[in-house]
PDB file of C-alpha atoms in Angstrom:
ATOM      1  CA  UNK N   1     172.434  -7.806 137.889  1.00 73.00           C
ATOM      2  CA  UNK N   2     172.187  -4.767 140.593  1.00 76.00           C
ATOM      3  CA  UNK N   3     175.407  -4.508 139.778  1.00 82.00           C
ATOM      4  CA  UNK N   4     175.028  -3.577 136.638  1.00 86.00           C
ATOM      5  CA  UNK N   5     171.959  -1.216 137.473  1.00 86.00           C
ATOM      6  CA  UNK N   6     174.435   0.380 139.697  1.00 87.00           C
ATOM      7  CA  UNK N   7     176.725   0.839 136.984  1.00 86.00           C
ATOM      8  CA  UNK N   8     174.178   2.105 134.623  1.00 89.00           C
ATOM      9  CA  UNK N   9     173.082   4.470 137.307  1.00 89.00           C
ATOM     10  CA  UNK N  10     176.376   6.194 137.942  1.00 87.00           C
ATOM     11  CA  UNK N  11     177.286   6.216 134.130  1.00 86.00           C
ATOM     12  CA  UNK N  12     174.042   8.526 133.599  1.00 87.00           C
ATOM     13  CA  UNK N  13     175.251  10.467 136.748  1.00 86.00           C
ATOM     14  CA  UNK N  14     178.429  10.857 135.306  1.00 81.00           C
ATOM     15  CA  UNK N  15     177.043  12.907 131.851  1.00 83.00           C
ATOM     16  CA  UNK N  16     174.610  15.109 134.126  1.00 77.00           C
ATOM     17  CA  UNK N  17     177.267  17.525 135.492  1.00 74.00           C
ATOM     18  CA  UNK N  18     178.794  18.477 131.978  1.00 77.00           C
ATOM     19  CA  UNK N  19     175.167  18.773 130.782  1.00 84.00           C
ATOM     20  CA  UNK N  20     173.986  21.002 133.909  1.00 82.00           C
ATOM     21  CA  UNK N  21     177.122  23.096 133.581  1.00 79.00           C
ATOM     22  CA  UNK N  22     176.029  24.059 129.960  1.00 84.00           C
ATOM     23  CA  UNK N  23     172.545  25.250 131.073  1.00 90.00           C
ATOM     24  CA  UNK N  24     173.982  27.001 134.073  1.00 85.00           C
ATOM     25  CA  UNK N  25     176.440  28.744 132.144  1.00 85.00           C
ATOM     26  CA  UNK N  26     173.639  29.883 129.622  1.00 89.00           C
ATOM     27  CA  UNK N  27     172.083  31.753 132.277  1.00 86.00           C
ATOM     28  CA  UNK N  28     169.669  29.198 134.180  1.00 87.00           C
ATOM     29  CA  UNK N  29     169.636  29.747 137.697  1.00 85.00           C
ATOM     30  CA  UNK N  30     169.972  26.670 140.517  1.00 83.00           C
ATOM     31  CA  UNK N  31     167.225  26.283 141.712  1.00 85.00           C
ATOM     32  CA  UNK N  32     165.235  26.772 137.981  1.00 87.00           C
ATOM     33  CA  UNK N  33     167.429  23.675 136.761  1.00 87.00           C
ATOM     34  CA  UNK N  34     166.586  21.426 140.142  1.00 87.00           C
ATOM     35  CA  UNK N  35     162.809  22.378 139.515  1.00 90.00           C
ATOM     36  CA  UNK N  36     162.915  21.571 135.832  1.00 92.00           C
ATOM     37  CA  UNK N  37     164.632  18.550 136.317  1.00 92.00           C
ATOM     38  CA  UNK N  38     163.300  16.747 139.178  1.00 93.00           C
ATOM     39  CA  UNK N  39     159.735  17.540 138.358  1.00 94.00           C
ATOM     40  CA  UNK N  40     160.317  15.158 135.166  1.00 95.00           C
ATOM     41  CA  UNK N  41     162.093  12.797 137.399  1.00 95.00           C
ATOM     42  CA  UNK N  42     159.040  13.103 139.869  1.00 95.00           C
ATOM     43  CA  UNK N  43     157.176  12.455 136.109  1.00 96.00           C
ATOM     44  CA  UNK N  44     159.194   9.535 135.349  1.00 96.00           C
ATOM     45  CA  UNK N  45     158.667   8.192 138.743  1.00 96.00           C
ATOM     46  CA  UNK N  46     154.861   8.081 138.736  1.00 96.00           C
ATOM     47  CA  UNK N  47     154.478   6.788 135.015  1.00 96.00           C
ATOM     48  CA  UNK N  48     156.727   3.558 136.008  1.00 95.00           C
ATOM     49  CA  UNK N  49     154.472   3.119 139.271  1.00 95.00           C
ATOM     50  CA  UNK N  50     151.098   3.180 136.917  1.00 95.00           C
ATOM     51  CA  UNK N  51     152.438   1.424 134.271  1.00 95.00           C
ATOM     52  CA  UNK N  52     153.998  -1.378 136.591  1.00 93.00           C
ATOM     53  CA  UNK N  53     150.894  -1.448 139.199  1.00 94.00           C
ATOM     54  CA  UNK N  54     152.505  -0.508 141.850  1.00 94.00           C
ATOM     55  CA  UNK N  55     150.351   1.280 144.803  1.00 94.00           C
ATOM     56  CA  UNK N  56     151.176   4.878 145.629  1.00 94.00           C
ATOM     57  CA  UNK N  57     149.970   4.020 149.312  1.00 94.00           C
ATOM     58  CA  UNK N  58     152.463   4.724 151.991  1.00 95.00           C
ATOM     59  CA  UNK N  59     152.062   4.198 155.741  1.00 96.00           C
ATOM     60  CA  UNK N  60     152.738   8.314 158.038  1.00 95.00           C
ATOM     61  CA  UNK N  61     156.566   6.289 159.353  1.00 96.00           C
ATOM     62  CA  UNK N  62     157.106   6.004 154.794  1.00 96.00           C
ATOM     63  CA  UNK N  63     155.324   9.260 154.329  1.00 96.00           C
ATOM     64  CA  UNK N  64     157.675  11.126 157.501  1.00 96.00           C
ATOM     65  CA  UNK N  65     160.614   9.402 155.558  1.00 96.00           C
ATOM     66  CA  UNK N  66     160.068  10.047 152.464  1.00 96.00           C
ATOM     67  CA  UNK N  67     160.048  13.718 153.276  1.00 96.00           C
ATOM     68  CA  UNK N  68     163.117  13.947 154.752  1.00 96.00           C
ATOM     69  CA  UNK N  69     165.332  11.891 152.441  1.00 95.00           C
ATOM     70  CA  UNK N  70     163.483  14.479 149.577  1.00 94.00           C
ATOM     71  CA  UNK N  71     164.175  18.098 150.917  1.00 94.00           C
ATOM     72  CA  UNK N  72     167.062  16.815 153.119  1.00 94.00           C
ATOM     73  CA  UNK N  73     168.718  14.423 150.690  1.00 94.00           C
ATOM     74  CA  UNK N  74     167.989  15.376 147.010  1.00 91.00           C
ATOM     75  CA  UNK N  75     166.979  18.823 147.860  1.00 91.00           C
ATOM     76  CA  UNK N  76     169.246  19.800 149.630  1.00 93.00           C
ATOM     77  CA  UNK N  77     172.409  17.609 147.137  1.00 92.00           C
ATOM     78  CA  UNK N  78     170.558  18.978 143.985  1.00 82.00           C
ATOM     79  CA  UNK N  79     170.545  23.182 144.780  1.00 82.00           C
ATOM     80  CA  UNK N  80     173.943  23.108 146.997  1.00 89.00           C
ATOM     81  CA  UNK N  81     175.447  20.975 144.120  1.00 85.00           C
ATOM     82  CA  UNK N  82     174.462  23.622 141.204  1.00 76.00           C
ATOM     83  CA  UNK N  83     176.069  25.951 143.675  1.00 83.00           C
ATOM     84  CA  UNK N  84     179.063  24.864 144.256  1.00 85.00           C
ATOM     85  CA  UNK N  85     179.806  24.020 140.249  1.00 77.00           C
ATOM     86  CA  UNK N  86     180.130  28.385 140.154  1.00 77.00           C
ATOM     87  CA  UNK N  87     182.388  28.309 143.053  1.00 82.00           C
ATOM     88  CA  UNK N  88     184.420  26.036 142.443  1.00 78.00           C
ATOM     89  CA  UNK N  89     186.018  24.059 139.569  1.00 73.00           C
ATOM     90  CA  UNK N  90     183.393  20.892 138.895  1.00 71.00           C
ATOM     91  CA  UNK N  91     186.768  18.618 139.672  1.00 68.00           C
ATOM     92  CA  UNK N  92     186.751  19.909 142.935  1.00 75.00           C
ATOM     93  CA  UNK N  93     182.976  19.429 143.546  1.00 79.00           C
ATOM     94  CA  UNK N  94     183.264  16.449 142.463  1.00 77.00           C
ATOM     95  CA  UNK N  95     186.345  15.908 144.936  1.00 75.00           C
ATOM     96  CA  UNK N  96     184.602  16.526 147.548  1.00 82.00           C
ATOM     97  CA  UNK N  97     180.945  15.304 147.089  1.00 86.00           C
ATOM     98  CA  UNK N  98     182.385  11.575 146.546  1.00 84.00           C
ATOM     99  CA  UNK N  99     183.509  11.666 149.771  1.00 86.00           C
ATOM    100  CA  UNK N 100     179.781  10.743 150.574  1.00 89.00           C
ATOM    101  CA  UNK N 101     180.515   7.238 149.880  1.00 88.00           C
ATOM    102  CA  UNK N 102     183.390   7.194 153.392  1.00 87.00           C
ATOM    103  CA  UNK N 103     180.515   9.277 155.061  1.00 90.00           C
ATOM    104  CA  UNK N 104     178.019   6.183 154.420  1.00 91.00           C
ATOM    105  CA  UNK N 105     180.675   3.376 155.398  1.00 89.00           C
ATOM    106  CA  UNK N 106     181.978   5.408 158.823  1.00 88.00           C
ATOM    107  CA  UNK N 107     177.927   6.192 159.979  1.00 91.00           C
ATOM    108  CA  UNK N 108     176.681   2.530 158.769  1.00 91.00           C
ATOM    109  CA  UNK N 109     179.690   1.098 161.102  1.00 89.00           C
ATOM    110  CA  UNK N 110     178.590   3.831 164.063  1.00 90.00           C
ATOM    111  CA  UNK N 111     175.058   4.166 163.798  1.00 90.00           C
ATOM    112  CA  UNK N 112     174.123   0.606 162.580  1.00 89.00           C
ATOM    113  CA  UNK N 113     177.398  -1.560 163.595  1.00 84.00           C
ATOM    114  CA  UNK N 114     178.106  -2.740 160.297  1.00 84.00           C
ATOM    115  CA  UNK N 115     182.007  -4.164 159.893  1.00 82.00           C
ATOM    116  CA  UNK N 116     184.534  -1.543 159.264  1.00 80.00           C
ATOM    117  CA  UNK N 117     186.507  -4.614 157.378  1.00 81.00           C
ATOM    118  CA  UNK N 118     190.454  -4.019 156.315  1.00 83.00           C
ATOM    119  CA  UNK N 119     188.822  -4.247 152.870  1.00 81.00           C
ATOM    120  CA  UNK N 120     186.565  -1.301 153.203  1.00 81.00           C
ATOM    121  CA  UNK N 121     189.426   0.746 154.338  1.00 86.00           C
ATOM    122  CA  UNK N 122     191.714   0.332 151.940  1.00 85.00           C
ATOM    123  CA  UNK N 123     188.836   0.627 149.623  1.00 84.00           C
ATOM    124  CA  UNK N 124     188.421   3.926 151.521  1.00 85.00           C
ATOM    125  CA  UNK N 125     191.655   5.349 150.788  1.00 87.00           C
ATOM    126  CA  UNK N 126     192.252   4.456 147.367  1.00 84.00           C
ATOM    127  CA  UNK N 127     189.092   6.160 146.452  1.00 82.00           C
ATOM    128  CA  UNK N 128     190.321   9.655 148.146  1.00 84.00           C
ATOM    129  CA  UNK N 129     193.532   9.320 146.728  1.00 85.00           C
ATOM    130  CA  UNK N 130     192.089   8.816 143.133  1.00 81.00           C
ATOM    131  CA  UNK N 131     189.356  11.599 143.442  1.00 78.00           C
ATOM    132  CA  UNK N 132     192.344  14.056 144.608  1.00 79.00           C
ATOM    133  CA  UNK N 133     194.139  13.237 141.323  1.00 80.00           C
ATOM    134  CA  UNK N 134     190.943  13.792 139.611  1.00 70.00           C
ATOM    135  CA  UNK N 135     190.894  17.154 141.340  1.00 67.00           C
ATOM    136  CA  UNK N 136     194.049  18.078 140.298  1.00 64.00           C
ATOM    137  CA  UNK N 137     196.046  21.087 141.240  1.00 54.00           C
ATOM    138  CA  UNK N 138     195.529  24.785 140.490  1.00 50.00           C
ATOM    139  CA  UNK N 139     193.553  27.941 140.786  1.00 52.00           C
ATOM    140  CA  UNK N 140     191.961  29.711 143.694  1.00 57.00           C
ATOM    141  CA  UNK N 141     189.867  27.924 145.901  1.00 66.00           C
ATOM    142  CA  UNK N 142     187.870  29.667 148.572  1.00 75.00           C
ATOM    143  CA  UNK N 143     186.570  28.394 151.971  1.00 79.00           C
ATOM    144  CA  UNK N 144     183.701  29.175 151.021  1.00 84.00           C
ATOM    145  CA  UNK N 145     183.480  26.806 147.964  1.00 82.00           C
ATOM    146  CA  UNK N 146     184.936  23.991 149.930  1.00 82.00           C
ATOM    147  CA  UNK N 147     182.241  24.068 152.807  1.00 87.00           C
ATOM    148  CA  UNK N 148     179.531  24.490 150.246  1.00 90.00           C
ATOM    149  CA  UNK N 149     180.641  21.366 147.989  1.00 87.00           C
ATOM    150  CA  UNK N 150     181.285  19.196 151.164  1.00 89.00           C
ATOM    151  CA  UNK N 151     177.282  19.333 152.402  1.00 94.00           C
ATOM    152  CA  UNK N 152     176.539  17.638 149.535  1.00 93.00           C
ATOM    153  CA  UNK N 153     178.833  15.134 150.701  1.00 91.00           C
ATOM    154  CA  UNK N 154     176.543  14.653 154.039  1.00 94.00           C
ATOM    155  CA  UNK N 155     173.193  15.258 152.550  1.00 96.00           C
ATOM    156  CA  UNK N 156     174.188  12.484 149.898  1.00 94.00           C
ATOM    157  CA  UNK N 157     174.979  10.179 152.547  1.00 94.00           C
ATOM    158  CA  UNK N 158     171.761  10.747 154.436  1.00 96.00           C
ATOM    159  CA  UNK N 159     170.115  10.212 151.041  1.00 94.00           C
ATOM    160  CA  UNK N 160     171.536   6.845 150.525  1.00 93.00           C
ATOM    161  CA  UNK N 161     171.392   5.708 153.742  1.00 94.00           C
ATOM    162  CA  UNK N 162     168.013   6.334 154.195  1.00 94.00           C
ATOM    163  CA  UNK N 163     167.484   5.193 151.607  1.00 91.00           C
ATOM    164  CA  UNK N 164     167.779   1.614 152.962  1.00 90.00           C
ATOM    165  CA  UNK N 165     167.267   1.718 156.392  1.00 93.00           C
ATOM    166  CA  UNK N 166     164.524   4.128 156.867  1.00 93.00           C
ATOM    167  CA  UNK N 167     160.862   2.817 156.425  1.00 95.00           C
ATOM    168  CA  UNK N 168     160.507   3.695 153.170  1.00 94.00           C
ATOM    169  CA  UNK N 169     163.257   1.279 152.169  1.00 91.00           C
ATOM    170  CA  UNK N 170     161.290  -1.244 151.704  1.00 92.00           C
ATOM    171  CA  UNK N 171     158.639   0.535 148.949  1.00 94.00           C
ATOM    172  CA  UNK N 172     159.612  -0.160 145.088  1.00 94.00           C
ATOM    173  CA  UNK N 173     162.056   2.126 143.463  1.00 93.00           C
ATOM    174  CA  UNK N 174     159.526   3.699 141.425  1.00 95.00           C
ATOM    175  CA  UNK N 175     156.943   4.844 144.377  1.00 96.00           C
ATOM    176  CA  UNK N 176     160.003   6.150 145.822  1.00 95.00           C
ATOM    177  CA  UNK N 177     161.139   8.072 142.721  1.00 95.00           C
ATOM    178  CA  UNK N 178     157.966   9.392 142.270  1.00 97.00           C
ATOM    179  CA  UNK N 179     157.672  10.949 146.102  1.00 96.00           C
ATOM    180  CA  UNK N 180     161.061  12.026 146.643  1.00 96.00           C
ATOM    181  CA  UNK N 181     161.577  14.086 143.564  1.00 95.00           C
ATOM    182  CA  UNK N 182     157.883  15.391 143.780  1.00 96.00           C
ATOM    183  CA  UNK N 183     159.176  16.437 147.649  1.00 95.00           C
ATOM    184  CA  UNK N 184     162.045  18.083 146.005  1.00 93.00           C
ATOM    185  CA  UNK N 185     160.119  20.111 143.034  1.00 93.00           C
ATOM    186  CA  UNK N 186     157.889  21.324 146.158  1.00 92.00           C
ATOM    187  CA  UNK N 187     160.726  22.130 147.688  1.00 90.00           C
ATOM    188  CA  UNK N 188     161.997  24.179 144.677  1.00 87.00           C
ATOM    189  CA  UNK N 189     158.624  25.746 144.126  1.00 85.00           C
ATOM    190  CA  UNK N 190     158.756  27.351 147.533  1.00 84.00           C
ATOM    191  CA  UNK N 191     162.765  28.701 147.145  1.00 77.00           C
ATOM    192  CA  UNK N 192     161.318  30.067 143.640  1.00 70.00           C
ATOM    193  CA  UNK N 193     158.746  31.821 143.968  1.00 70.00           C
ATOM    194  CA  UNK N 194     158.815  32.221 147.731  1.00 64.00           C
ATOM    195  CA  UNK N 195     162.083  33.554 148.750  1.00 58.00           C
ATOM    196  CA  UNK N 196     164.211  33.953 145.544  1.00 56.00           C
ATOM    197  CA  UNK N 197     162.101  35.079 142.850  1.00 56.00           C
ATOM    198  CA  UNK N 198     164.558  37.426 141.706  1.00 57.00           C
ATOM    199  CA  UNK N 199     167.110  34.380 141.079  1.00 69.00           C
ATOM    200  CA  UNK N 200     164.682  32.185 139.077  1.00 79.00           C
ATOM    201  CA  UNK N 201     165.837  32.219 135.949  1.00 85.00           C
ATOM    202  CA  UNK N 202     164.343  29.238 133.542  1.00 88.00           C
ATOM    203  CA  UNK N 203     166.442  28.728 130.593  1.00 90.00           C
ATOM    204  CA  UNK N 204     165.937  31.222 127.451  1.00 87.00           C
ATOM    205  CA  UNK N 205     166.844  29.343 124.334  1.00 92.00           C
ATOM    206  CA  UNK N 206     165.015  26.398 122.578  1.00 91.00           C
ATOM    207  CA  UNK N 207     167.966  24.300 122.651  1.00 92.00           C
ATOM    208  CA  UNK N 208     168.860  25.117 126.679  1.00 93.00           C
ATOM    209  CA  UNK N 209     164.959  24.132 127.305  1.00 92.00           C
ATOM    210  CA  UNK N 210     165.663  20.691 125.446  1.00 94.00           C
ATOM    211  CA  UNK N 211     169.269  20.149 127.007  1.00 93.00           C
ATOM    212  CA  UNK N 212     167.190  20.599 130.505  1.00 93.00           C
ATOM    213  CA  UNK N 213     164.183  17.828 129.618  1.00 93.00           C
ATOM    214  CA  UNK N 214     167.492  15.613 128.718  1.00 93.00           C
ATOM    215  CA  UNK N 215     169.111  16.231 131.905  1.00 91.00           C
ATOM    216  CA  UNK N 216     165.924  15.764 133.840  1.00 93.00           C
ATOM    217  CA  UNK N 217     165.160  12.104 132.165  1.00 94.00           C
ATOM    218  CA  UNK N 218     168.800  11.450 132.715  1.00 92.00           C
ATOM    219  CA  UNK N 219     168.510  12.015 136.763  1.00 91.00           C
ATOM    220  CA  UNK N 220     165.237  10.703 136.734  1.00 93.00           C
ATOM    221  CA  UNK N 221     166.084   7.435 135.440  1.00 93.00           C
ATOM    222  CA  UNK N 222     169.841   7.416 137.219  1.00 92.00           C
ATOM    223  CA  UNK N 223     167.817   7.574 140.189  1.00 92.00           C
ATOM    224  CA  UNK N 224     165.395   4.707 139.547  1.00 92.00           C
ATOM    225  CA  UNK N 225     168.125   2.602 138.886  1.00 91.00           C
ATOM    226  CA  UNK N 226     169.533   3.407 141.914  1.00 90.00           C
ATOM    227  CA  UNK N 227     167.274   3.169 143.799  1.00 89.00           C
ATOM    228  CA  UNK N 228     166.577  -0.155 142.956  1.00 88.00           C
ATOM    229  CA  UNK N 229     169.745  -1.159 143.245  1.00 88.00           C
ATOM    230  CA  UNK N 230     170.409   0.144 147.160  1.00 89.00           C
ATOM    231  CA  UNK N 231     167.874  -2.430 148.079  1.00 84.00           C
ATOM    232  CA  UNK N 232     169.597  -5.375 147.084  1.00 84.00           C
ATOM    233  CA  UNK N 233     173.316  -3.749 147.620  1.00 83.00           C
ATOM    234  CA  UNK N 234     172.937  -1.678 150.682  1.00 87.00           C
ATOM    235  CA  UNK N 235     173.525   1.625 150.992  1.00 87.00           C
ATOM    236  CA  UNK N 236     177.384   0.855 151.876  1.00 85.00           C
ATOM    237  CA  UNK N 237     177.827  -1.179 148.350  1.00 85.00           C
ATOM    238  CA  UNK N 238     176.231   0.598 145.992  1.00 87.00           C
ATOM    239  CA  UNK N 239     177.959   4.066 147.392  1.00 86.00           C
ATOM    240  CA  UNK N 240     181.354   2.703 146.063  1.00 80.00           C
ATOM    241  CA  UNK N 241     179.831   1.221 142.636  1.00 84.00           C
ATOM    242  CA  UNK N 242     178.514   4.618 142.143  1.00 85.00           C
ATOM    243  CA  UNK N 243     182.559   5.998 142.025  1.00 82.00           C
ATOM    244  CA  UNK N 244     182.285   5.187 138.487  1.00 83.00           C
ATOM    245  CA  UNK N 245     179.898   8.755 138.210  1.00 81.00           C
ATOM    246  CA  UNK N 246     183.174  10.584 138.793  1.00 79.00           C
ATOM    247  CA  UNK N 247     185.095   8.863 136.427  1.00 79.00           C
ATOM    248  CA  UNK N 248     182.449   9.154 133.881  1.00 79.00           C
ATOM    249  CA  UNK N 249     181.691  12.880 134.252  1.00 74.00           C
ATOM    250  CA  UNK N 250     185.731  13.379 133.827  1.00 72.00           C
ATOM    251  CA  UNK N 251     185.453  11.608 130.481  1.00 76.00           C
ATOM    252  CA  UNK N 252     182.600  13.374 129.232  1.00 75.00           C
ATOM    253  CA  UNK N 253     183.640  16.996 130.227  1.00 69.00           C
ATOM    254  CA  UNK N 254     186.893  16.067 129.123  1.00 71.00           C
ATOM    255  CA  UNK N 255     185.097  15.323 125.645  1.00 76.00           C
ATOM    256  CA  UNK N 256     182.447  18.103 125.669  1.00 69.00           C
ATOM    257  CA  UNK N 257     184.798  20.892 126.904  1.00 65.00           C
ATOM    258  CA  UNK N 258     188.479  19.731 125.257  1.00 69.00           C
ATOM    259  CA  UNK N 259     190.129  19.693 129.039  1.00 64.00           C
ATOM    260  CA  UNK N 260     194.023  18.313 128.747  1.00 69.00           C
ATOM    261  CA  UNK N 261     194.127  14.723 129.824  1.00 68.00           C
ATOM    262  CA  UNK N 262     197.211  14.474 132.574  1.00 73.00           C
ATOM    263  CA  UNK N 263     198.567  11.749 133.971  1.00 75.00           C
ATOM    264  CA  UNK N 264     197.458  12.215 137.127  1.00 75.00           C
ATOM    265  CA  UNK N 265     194.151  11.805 135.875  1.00 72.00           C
ATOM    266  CA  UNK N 266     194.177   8.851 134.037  1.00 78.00           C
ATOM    267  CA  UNK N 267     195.484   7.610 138.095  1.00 83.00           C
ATOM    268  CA  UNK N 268     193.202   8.815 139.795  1.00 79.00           C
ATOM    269  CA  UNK N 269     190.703   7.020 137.393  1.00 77.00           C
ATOM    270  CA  UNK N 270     192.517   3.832 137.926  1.00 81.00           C
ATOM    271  CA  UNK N 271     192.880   4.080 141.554  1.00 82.00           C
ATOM    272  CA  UNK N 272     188.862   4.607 142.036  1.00 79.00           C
ATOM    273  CA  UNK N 273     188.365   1.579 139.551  1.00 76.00           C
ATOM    274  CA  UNK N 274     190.771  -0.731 142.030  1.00 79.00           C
ATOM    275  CA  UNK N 275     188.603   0.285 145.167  1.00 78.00           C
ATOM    276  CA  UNK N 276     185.426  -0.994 143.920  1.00 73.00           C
ATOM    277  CA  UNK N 277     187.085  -4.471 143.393  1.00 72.00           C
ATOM    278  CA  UNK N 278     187.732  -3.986 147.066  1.00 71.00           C
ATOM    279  CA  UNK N 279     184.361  -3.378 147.792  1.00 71.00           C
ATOM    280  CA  UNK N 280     182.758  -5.592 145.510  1.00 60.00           C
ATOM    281  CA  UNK N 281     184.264  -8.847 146.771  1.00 57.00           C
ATOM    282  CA  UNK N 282     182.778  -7.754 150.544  1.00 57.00           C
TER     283      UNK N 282
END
């Protein structure tokens, strides 16, 4: 069943890049798209609380935590991710980025002595060997580019690791929606109007404006799911399941935006597809 939820959750991952590219490329800025799109997530998060009856009460330890996995998980992934998508090619980004889920496996084994198990290595390298075929080859890539994508790599990782182990693990995946992406809209509130006003740029168009209420019910109920499923899977688990996100987001912009289909690719897909078996049968 979390399986599943997982699943869910990385397929509706998978279609936001394509989607966020559009809007970005119509002349939204960063920072406009993460405010637009995680206050609806932030929206999302306190209708299912209400509706459900769950208690918006968290202890200062949840409150401390929730704060940080916010600005310096989903802040931090959201902004530096829009970033790097006009530095870099989005297979690149998206390269480097899923290397989050090695991040969580390496710092659970350090910092919380889970088993680093033959399993989860080989796991380990089939996924980096099927998200450099996904890459593929080509172009100019600057330093520059490369650093920026890879922080989302370690904010993720914080993100899902804290997730689970911090004290506001244990609250339901709605409460938690509903405080992390209102953390993060703060967040974007103060960039905006604070320090980048010049670079706030909402979208212009009718049709950008809906394509950006899509995207944000898209992350905002991605994230519920996940959320929900880290609990029961770990932080470890469900950071492999949600390798599918790549695969998806290949197929849609591959769909959306007519790229070539190599053989490489197809691969790569396969070779991210055989990890999770790896990691599933843990």
């Amino acid at each position: 069943m979390y399986y599943l939820l997982m699943i869910i959750a990385s397929m509706l991952f998978g279609i936001y890049p394509s989607l966020q590219t559009m809007i970005l490329d119509a002349g939204a800025s960063p920072i406009a798209l993460v405010m637009i799109c995680n206050g609806i997530a932030c929206t999302i998060g306190l209708t299912a609380s209400l509706v459900t009856g769950q208690s918006l009460r968290v202890t200062r330890a949840q409150l401390l935590s929730l704060i940080a996995i916010g600005a310096l998980g989903l802040f931090t992934t959201d902004l530096v991710l829009n970033i790097a998508y006009r530095m870099l090619p989005v297979g690149y980004v998206t390269m480097i980025h899923f290397l989050y889920p090695t991040i969580v496996i390496i710092a659970l084994a350090l910092l919380f002595r889970q088993k680093m198990t033959r399993r989860k290595l080989l796991a380990i390298i089939l996924s980096i060997a099927g998200l450099i075929l996904l890459a593929g080859g080509g172009g100019n890539i600057s330093l520059a580019g490369v650093l920026t994508a890879l922080v989302t790599a370690f904010s993720y990782a914080f993100y899902m690791i804290a997730s689970e182990k911090s004290p506001a693990g244990v609250l339901p995946a709605p409460v938690r929606l509903f405080y992390t992406n209102m953390i993060v809209t703060v967040c974007a509130l103060i960039g905006g109007f604070g320090f980048t006003r010049s670079s706030l740029v909402f979208p212009q168009t009718p049709p950008m404006a809906a394509l950006s209420i899509l995207v944000g019910c898209l992350l905002g109920f991605a994230i519920l799911l996940l959320n929900a499923a880290v609990t029961r899977l770990g932080s470890g688990t469900a950071s492999f399941v949600n390798m599918i996100e790549p695969v998806t987001s290949l197929t849609v912009s591959t769909i959306v935006f007519r790229y070539p289909v190599r053989a490489g690719t197809v691969i790569g897909c396969l070779l991210i597809l055989s990890s999770l078996l790896f990691i599933a049968k843990e």
